[in-house]
Amino acid sequence: SAGEGSPPMQYAFGRNWQQFLGAVLSDRPLSGMDLESRLRSMEAHLQAGFDLDSFAGRTFLDVGCGSGLASLAALRLGAARVVSLDYQQASVDTTRLLRKHVQQTPEALGVGNADAWEEVLQGSILDQAFVDDLPRSDLVYSYGVLHHTGDVWGALRNIAPLAAVQNGLLLVS
């Protein structure tokens, strides 16, 4: 049952992310792209979107983390702290699996500080109590997520204050 601040029903994106990550981590490239290629592409996307070459010293919040690839890319770009969140438990589980993989093989994945990926949380951007407990971050990222909440204006109202600095919010739908 959906709680207050939660969307009533959603497509099972998390199951798709589980299949995607399983394929990528098992070296079965999807669409001809292995994990390293996907990460380089995501890094370029984040660098262009935030107009930064490096995330060194900055904190990163990934709202609607899905597979966790954006969080990992932010980590590789030098983010001092990464926090990921998703409403769907299957996406949270998928991102936690990737985080565990990073912690076990940081050098192979080009990660200098795997411990900077502090948390992977389950919750809704529409749940004000949950949002109030989220860390304010220099860089807040949400790609193709908010329009799936059922209340895009409420999601926008809740996500905007999470950016600790001006120009620290990148939303793409």
PDB file of C-alpha atoms in Angstrom:
ATOM      1  CA  SER A   1       0.000   0.000   0.000  1.00  0.00           C
ATOM      2  CA  ALA A   2       1.207   3.467  -0.816  1.00  0.00           C
ATOM      3  CA  GLY A   3       1.814   5.800   2.100  1.00  0.00           C
ATOM      4  CA  GLU A   4       1.192   9.509   2.229  1.00  0.00           C
ATOM      5  CA  GLY A   5       3.436  11.317  -0.202  1.00  0.00           C
ATOM      6  CA  SER A   6       3.873   8.194  -2.301  1.00  0.00           C
ATOM      7  CA  PRO A   7       2.730   7.686  -5.872  1.00  0.00           C
ATOM      8  CA  PRO A   8      -0.227   5.295  -6.139  1.00  0.00           C
ATOM      9  CA  MET A   9       1.173   2.904  -8.729  1.00  0.00           C
ATOM     10  CA  GLN A  10       4.288   2.832 -10.856  1.00  0.00           C
ATOM     11  CA  TYR A  11       5.862   0.844 -13.625  1.00  0.00           C
ATOM     12  CA  ALA A  12       8.431  -1.619 -12.258  1.00  0.00           C
ATOM     13  CA  PHE A  13      11.521   0.297 -13.413  1.00  0.00           C
ATOM     14  CA  GLY A  14      13.583  -1.381 -10.711  1.00  0.00           C
ATOM     15  CA  ARG A  15      13.231  -4.817 -12.286  1.00  0.00           C
ATOM     16  CA  ASN A  16      14.506  -3.426 -15.568  1.00  0.00           C
ATOM     17  CA  TRP A  17      17.469  -1.837 -13.764  1.00  0.00           C
ATOM     18  CA  GLN A  18      18.249  -5.162 -12.097  1.00  0.00           C
ATOM     19  CA  GLN A  19      18.375  -6.916 -15.474  1.00  0.00           C
ATOM     20  CA  PHE A  20      20.420  -4.092 -16.981  1.00  0.00           C
ATOM     21  CA  LEU A  21      23.007  -4.068 -14.203  1.00  0.00           C
ATOM     22  CA  GLY A  22      23.208  -7.857 -14.165  1.00  0.00           C
ATOM     23  CA  ALA A  23      24.072  -7.830 -17.854  1.00  0.00           C
ATOM     24  CA  VAL A  24      26.572  -4.978 -17.557  1.00  0.00           C
ATOM     25  CA  LEU A  25      28.384  -6.456 -14.555  1.00  0.00           C
ATOM     26  CA  SER A  26      28.605  -9.879 -16.197  1.00  0.00           C
ATOM     27  CA  ASP A  27      30.494  -8.423 -19.171  1.00  0.00           C
ATOM     28  CA  ARG A  28      27.593  -8.973 -21.563  1.00  0.00           C
ATOM     29  CA  PRO A  29      27.554  -5.542 -23.176  1.00  0.00           C
ATOM     30  CA  LEU A  30      24.154  -4.183 -24.017  1.00  0.00           C
ATOM     31  CA  SER A  31      23.955  -2.280 -27.288  1.00  0.00           C
ATOM     32  CA  GLY A  32      27.702  -2.754 -27.652  1.00  0.00           C
ATOM     33  CA  MET A  33      28.551  -0.771 -24.488  1.00  0.00           C
ATOM     34  CA  ASP A  34      30.380  -2.316 -21.554  1.00  0.00           C
ATOM     35  CA  LEU A  35      30.370  -0.841 -18.054  1.00  0.00           C
ATOM     36  CA  GLU A  36      33.434   1.340 -18.630  1.00  0.00           C
ATOM     37  CA  SER A  37      31.953   2.821 -21.811  1.00  0.00           C
ATOM     38  CA  ARG A  38      28.657   3.530 -20.056  1.00  0.00           C
ATOM     39  CA  LEU A  39      30.464   5.192 -17.160  1.00  0.00           C
ATOM     40  CA  ARG A  40      32.545   7.410 -19.464  1.00  0.00           C
ATOM     41  CA  SER A  41      29.342   8.429 -21.257  1.00  0.00           C
ATOM     42  CA  MET A  42      27.602   9.204 -17.948  1.00  0.00           C
ATOM     43  CA  GLU A  43      30.617  11.183 -16.727  1.00  0.00           C
ATOM     44  CA  ALA A  44      30.532  13.303 -19.885  1.00  0.00           C
ATOM     45  CA  HIS A  45      26.774  13.828 -19.424  1.00  0.00           C
ATOM     46  CA  LEU A  46      27.228  14.957 -15.806  1.00  0.00           C
ATOM     47  CA  GLN A  47      30.203  17.185 -16.631  1.00  0.00           C
ATOM     48  CA  ALA A  48      28.267  18.910 -19.421  1.00  0.00           C
ATOM     49  CA  GLY A  49      25.052  19.186 -17.400  1.00  0.00           C
ATOM     50  CA  PHE A  50      26.715  20.761 -14.363  1.00  0.00           C
ATOM     51  CA  ASP A  51      29.376  22.564 -16.452  1.00  0.00           C
ATOM     52  CA  LEU A  52      32.170  21.084 -14.324  1.00  0.00           C
ATOM     53  CA  ASP A  53      35.229  19.039 -15.229  1.00  0.00           C
ATOM     54  CA  SER A  54      35.559  17.611 -11.720  1.00  0.00           C
ATOM     55  CA  PHE A  55      33.237  17.044  -8.771  1.00  0.00           C
ATOM     56  CA  ALA A  56      36.158  17.140  -6.307  1.00  0.00           C
ATOM     57  CA  GLY A  57      35.102  18.549  -2.956  1.00  0.00           C
ATOM     58  CA  ARG A  58      31.434  18.590  -3.958  1.00  0.00           C
ATOM     59  CA  THR A  59      28.546  16.542  -2.624  1.00  0.00           C
ATOM     60  CA  PHE A  60      26.179  14.699  -4.978  1.00  0.00           C
ATOM     61  CA  LEU A  61      22.574  13.605  -4.447  1.00  0.00           C
ATOM     62  CA  ASP A  62      21.095  11.192  -7.018  1.00  0.00           C
ATOM     63  CA  VAL A  63      17.283  11.385  -6.874  1.00  0.00           C
ATOM     64  CA  GLY A  64      15.752   8.407  -8.662  1.00  0.00           C
ATOM     65  CA  CYS A  65      19.052   6.528  -8.883  1.00  0.00           C
ATOM     66  CA  GLY A  66      17.729   3.519 -10.868  1.00  0.00           C
ATOM     67  CA  SER A  67      20.838   1.438 -11.550  1.00  0.00           C
ATOM     68  CA  GLY A  68      23.245   3.703  -9.671  1.00  0.00           C
ATOM     69  CA  LEU A  69      25.399   4.504 -12.715  1.00  0.00           C
ATOM     70  CA  ALA A  70      25.094   8.279 -12.250  1.00  0.00           C
ATOM     71  CA  SER A  71      26.133   7.904  -8.609  1.00  0.00           C
ATOM     72  CA  LEU A  72      29.152   5.840  -9.614  1.00  0.00           C
ATOM     73  CA  ALA A  73      30.077   8.353 -12.326  1.00  0.00           C
ATOM     74  CA  ALA A  74      29.886  11.185  -9.762  1.00  0.00           C
ATOM     75  CA  LEU A  75      32.150   9.166  -7.475  1.00  0.00           C
ATOM     76  CA  ARG A  76      34.650   8.680 -10.307  1.00  0.00           C
ATOM     77  CA  LEU A  77      34.532  12.425 -10.961  1.00  0.00           C
ATOM     78  CA  GLY A  78      35.734  12.933  -7.404  1.00  0.00           C
ATOM     79  CA  ALA A  79      32.563  13.698  -5.424  1.00  0.00           C
ATOM     80  CA  ALA A  80      33.336  14.020  -1.715  1.00  0.00           C
ATOM     81  CA  ARG A  81      29.989  12.459  -0.760  1.00  0.00           C
ATOM     82  CA  VAL A  82      27.410  10.575  -2.814  1.00  0.00           C
ATOM     83  CA  VAL A  83      23.914   9.745  -1.603  1.00  0.00           C
ATOM     84  CA  SER A  84      21.519   7.845  -3.864  1.00  0.00           C
ATOM     85  CA  LEU A  85      17.786   7.400  -3.455  1.00  0.00           C
ATOM     86  CA  ASP A  86      14.880   5.790  -5.244  1.00  0.00           C
ATOM     87  CA  TYR A  87      11.239   5.114  -4.484  1.00  0.00           C
ATOM     88  CA  GLN A  88      11.270   1.568  -5.831  1.00  0.00           C
ATOM     89  CA  GLN A  89      12.939  -1.025  -3.629  1.00  0.00           C
ATOM     90  CA  ALA A  90      14.205  -2.989  -6.645  1.00  0.00           C
ATOM     91  CA  SER A  91      16.113   0.099  -7.823  1.00  0.00           C
ATOM     92  CA  VAL A  92      17.515   0.622  -4.331  1.00  0.00           C
ATOM     93  CA  ASP A  93      18.625  -3.025  -4.259  1.00  0.00           C
ATOM     94  CA  THR A  94      20.226  -2.647  -7.702  1.00  0.00           C
ATOM     95  CA  THR A  95      22.112   0.480  -6.693  1.00  0.00           C
ATOM     96  CA  ARG A  96      23.230  -1.187  -3.452  1.00  0.00           C
ATOM     97  CA  LEU A  97      24.561  -4.100  -5.512  1.00  0.00           C
ATOM     98  CA  LEU A  98      26.578  -1.686  -7.662  1.00  0.00           C
ATOM     99  CA  ARG A  99      27.819   0.135  -4.544  1.00  0.00           C
ATOM    100  CA  LYS A 100      28.959  -3.204  -3.067  1.00  0.00           C
ATOM    101  CA  HIS A 101      30.737  -4.012  -6.345  1.00  0.00           C
ATOM    102  CA  VAL A 102      32.502  -0.636  -6.159  1.00  0.00           C
ATOM    103  CA  GLN A 103      33.565  -1.233  -2.563  1.00  0.00           C
ATOM    104  CA  GLN A 104      35.006  -4.636  -3.503  1.00  0.00           C
ATOM    105  CA  THR A 105      36.865  -3.471  -6.637  1.00  0.00           C
ATOM    106  CA  PRO A 106      37.382   0.315  -6.417  1.00  0.00           C
ATOM    107  CA  GLU A 107      40.662   0.414  -8.338  1.00  0.00           C
ATOM    108  CA  ALA A 108      39.289  -1.636 -11.231  1.00  0.00           C
ATOM    109  CA  LEU A 109      36.426   0.843 -11.529  1.00  0.00           C
ATOM    110  CA  GLY A 110      38.600   3.939 -11.290  1.00  0.00           C
ATOM    111  CA  VAL A 111      37.285   4.968  -7.884  1.00  0.00           C
ATOM    112  CA  GLY A 112      39.655   6.694  -5.505  1.00  0.00           C
ATOM    113  CA  ASN A 113      37.381   6.794  -2.439  1.00  0.00           C
ATOM    114  CA  ALA A 114      34.645   4.150  -2.448  1.00  0.00           C
ATOM    115  CA  ASP A 115      33.618   5.187   1.075  1.00  0.00           C
ATOM    116  CA  ALA A 116      32.416   8.541  -0.285  1.00  0.00           C
ATOM    117  CA  TRP A 117      29.341   6.674  -1.603  1.00  0.00           C
ATOM    118  CA  GLU A 118      27.733   6.937   1.816  1.00  0.00           C
ATOM    119  CA  GLU A 119      24.162   5.786   1.404  1.00  0.00           C
ATOM    120  CA  VAL A 120      21.523   4.291  -0.846  1.00  0.00           C
ATOM    121  CA  LEU A 121      18.094   5.183   0.521  1.00  0.00           C
ATOM    122  CA  GLN A 122      14.540   4.080  -0.237  1.00  0.00           C
ATOM    123  CA  GLY A 123      11.966   6.857  -0.169  1.00  0.00           C
ATOM    124  CA  SER A 124       9.776   9.205  -2.150  1.00  0.00           C
ATOM    125  CA  ILE A 125      10.690  12.735  -3.199  1.00  0.00           C
ATOM    126  CA  LEU A 126       7.023  13.489  -2.453  1.00  0.00           C
ATOM    127  CA  ASP A 127       7.334  12.456   1.210  1.00  0.00           C
ATOM    128  CA  GLN A 128       8.155  15.711   2.999  1.00  0.00           C
ATOM    129  CA  ALA A 129       9.449  14.013   6.175  1.00  0.00           C
ATOM    130  CA  PHE A 130      11.820  11.868   4.084  1.00  0.00           C
ATOM    131  CA  VAL A 131      12.989  14.874   2.046  1.00  0.00           C
ATOM    132  CA  ASP A 132      13.570  16.931   5.200  1.00  0.00           C
ATOM    133  CA  ASP A 133      16.069  14.288   6.367  1.00  0.00           C
ATOM    134  CA  LEU A 134      18.044  14.259   3.100  1.00  0.00           C
ATOM    135  CA  PRO A 135      21.422  15.989   3.044  1.00  0.00           C
ATOM    136  CA  ARG A 136      21.646  19.297   1.222  1.00  0.00           C
ATOM    137  CA  SER A 137      24.101  18.770  -1.614  1.00  0.00           C
ATOM    138  CA  ASP A 138      26.195  20.852  -3.956  1.00  0.00           C
ATOM    139  CA  LEU A 139      24.952  18.837  -6.930  1.00  0.00           C
ATOM    140  CA  VAL A 140      21.440  17.367  -7.094  1.00  0.00           C
ATOM    141  CA  TYR A 141      20.698  15.143 -10.072  1.00  0.00           C
ATOM    142  CA  SER A 142      17.438  13.646 -11.295  1.00  0.00           C
ATOM    143  CA  TYR A 143      17.185  12.245 -14.811  1.00  0.00           C
ATOM    144  CA  GLY A 144      13.829  11.214 -16.266  1.00  0.00           C
ATOM    145  CA  VAL A 145      12.270  10.655 -12.854  1.00  0.00           C
ATOM    146  CA  LEU A 146      10.067  13.414 -11.491  1.00  0.00           C
ATOM    147  CA  HIS A 147       7.356  13.154 -14.135  1.00  0.00           C
ATOM    148  CA  HIS A 148       6.776   9.545 -12.986  1.00  0.00           C
ATOM    149  CA  THR A 149       5.863  10.599  -9.437  1.00  0.00           C
ATOM    150  CA  GLY A 150       2.267  11.521 -10.241  1.00  0.00           C
ATOM    151  CA  ASP A 151       2.879  15.008  -8.817  1.00  0.00           C
ATOM    152  CA  VAL A 152       5.656  16.682 -10.794  1.00  0.00           C
ATOM    153  CA  TRP A 153       5.039  20.105  -9.200  1.00  0.00           C
ATOM    154  CA  GLY A 154       5.239  18.641  -5.707  1.00  0.00           C
ATOM    155  CA  ALA A 155       8.420  16.798  -6.662  1.00  0.00           C
ATOM    156  CA  LEU A 156       9.937  20.021  -8.030  1.00  0.00           C
ATOM    157  CA  ARG A 157       8.993  21.922  -4.860  1.00  0.00           C
ATOM    158  CA  ASN A 158      10.679  19.248  -2.745  1.00  0.00           C
ATOM    159  CA  ILE A 159      13.818  18.735  -4.798  1.00  0.00           C
ATOM    160  CA  ALA A 160      14.778  22.377  -5.380  1.00  0.00           C
ATOM    161  CA  PRO A 161      15.749  23.184  -1.762  1.00  0.00           C
ATOM    162  CA  LEU A 162      18.069  20.159  -1.683  1.00  0.00           C
ATOM    163  CA  ALA A 163      20.606  22.045  -3.834  1.00  0.00           C
ATOM    164  CA  ALA A 164      22.945  23.798  -1.413  1.00  0.00           C
ATOM    165  CA  VAL A 165      24.374  26.097  -4.079  1.00  0.00           C
ATOM    166  CA  GLN A 166      22.998  28.107  -6.988  1.00  0.00           C
ATOM    167  CA  ASN A 167      23.152  26.149 -10.264  1.00  0.00           C
ATOM    168  CA  GLY A 168      23.516  22.892  -8.331  1.00  0.00           C
ATOM    169  CA  LEU A 169      20.363  21.270  -9.673  1.00  0.00           C
ATOM    170  CA  LEU A 170      20.210  19.229 -12.886  1.00  0.00           C
ATOM    171  CA  LEU A 171      16.798  17.879 -13.808  1.00  0.00           C
ATOM    172  CA  VAL A 172      16.177  16.157 -17.091  1.00  0.00           C
ATOM    173  CA  SER A 173      12.861  14.635 -18.113  1.00  0.00           C
TER     174      SER A 173
END
